[in-house]
C-alpha atoms as one frame of an Amber mdcrd trajectory, in Angstrom:
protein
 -22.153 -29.211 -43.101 -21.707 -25.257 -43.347 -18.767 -24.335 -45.198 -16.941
 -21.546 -43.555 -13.808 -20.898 -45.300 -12.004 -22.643 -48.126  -8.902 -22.896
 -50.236  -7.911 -24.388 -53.449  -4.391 -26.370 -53.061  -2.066 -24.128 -55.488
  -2.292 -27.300 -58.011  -5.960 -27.172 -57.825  -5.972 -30.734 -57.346  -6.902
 -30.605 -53.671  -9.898 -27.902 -52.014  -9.331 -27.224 -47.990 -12.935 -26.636
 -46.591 -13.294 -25.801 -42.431 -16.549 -25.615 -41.702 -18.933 -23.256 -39.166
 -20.593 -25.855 -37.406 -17.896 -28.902 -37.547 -14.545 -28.868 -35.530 -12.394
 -30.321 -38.610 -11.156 -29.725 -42.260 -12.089 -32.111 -45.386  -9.956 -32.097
 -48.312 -12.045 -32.522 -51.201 -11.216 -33.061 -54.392 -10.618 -30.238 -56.940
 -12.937 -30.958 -59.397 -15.729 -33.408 -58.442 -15.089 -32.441 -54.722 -15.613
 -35.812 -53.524 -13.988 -36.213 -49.862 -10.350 -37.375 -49.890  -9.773 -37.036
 -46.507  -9.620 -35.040 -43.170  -6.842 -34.108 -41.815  -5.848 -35.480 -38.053
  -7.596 -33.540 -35.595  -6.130 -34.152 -32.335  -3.707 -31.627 -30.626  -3.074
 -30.121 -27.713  -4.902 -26.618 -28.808  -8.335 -26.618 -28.054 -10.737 -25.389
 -30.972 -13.486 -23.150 -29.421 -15.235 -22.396 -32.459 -15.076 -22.598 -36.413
 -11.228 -22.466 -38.053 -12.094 -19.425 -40.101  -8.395 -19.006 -41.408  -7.509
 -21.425 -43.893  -4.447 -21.588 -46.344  -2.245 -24.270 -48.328   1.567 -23.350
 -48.614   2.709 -22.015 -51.650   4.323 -25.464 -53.255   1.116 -27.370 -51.502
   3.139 -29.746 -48.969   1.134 -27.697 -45.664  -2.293 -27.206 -45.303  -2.853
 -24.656 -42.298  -5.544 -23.259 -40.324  -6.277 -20.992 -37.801  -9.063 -18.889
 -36.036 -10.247 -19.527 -32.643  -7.683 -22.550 -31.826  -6.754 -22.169 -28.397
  -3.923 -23.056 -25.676  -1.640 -22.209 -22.972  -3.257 -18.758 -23.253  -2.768
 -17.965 -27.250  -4.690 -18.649 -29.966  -2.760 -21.282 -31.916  -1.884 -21.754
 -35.790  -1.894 -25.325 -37.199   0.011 -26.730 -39.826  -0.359 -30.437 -41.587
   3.063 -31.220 -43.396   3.072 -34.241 -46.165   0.055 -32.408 -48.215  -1.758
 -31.978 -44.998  -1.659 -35.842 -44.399   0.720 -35.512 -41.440   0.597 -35.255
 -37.861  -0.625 -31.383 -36.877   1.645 -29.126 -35.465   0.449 -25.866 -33.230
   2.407 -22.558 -32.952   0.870 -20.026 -30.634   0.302 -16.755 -32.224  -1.818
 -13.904 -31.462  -4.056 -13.430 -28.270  -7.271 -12.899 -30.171  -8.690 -14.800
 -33.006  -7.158 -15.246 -36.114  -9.234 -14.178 -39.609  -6.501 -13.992 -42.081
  -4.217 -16.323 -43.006  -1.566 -16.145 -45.837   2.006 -18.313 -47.007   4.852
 -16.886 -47.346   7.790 -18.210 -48.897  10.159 -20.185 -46.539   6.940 -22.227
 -45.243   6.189 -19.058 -43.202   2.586 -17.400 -42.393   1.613 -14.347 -42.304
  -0.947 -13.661 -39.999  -3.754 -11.201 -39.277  -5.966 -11.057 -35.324  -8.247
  -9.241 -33.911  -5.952  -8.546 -31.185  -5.811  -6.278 -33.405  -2.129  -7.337
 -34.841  -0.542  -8.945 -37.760   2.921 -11.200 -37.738   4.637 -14.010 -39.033
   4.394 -17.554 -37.922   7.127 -19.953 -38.116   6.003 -23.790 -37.291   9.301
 -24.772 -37.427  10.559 -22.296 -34.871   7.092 -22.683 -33.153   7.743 -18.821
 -32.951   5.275 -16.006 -33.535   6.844 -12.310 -34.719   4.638  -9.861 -34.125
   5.039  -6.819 -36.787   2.533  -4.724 -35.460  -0.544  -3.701 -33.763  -3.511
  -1.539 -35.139  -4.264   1.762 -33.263  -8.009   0.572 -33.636 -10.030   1.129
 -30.515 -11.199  -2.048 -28.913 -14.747  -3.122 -27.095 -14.479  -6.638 -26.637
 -15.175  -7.310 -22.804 -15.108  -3.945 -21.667 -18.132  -2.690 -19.552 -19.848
   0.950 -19.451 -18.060   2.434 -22.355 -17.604   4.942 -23.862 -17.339   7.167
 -20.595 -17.764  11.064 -21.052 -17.163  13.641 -19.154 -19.935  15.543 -17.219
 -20.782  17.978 -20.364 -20.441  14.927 -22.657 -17.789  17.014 -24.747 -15.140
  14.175 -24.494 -15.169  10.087 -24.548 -12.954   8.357 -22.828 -12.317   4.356
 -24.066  -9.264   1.735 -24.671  -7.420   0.686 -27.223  -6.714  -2.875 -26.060
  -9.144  -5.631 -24.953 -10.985  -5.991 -21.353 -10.260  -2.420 -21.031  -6.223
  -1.872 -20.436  -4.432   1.157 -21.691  -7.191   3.839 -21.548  -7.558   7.059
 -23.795
């Protein structure tokens, strides 16, 4: 097992660890970090690679993770309740990946993509408040870029994925 991301329950009692070449979360234990148990996998997102985003709630009742979790379209966040013993819960968020994950109080997220974006998640809303997007030129799945003109004195690429809303 290949840890990719981990995070101490705000107790320290309990340590969250996802890892890069498993589809599922252990929680060890704080200090001897013997396995406790793994939070229920199943759920309607799919996971299409590691859960690179991982974060307990501030008063440690919700364990959640994110990162490339995906259905209906968006990447989803998911959230055990009960000390991450209970049944998972998915909120779509972003379109993109997710790579940072923080609580906020109210058993809110806040949320960083590579869409690129950053909101706040809500599992109990199952809503997803985007705050805003990066001006940060994006590559991903766009062919023959950068385009220049004849002389090469200007470059022409987008600022969103696969292309849209050229510069």
């Amino acid at each position: 097992d290949i840890p990719a991301q981990v995070a101490f329950s705000p107790d320290g009692r309990l340590l969250a660890v996802s890892h890069l070449n498993l589809r599922r979360i252990d929680v060890l234990d704080g200090k001897d970090h013997s396995l406790q148990f793994s939070p229920e996998s199943a759920g309607t997102a799919r996971v299409l690679n590691v859960l690179s985003a991982l974060a307990w709630s501030r008063d440690g009742s919700t364990l959640a993770a994110s990162g490339r979790l995906f259905s209906n379209g968006r990447m989803q966040l998911r959230t055990w309740p009960r000390g991450a013993r209970g049944a998972p819960a998915d909120t779509p968020v972003g379109a993109n990946s997710i790579f940072g994950l923080r609580a906020l109080p109210g058993d809110k997220w806040l949320l960083g993509t590579m869409d690129p974006a950053w909101g706040v998640a809500s599992p109990f809303t199952r809503g997803w408040l985007e705050l805003g997007k990066s001006p940060t030129a994006q590559f991903l799945r766009v062919k023959d870029i950068p385009a220049t003109d004849s002389q090469g004195l200007q470059v022409q690429f987008p600022f969103e994925a696969a292309g849209q809303a050229v510069h």
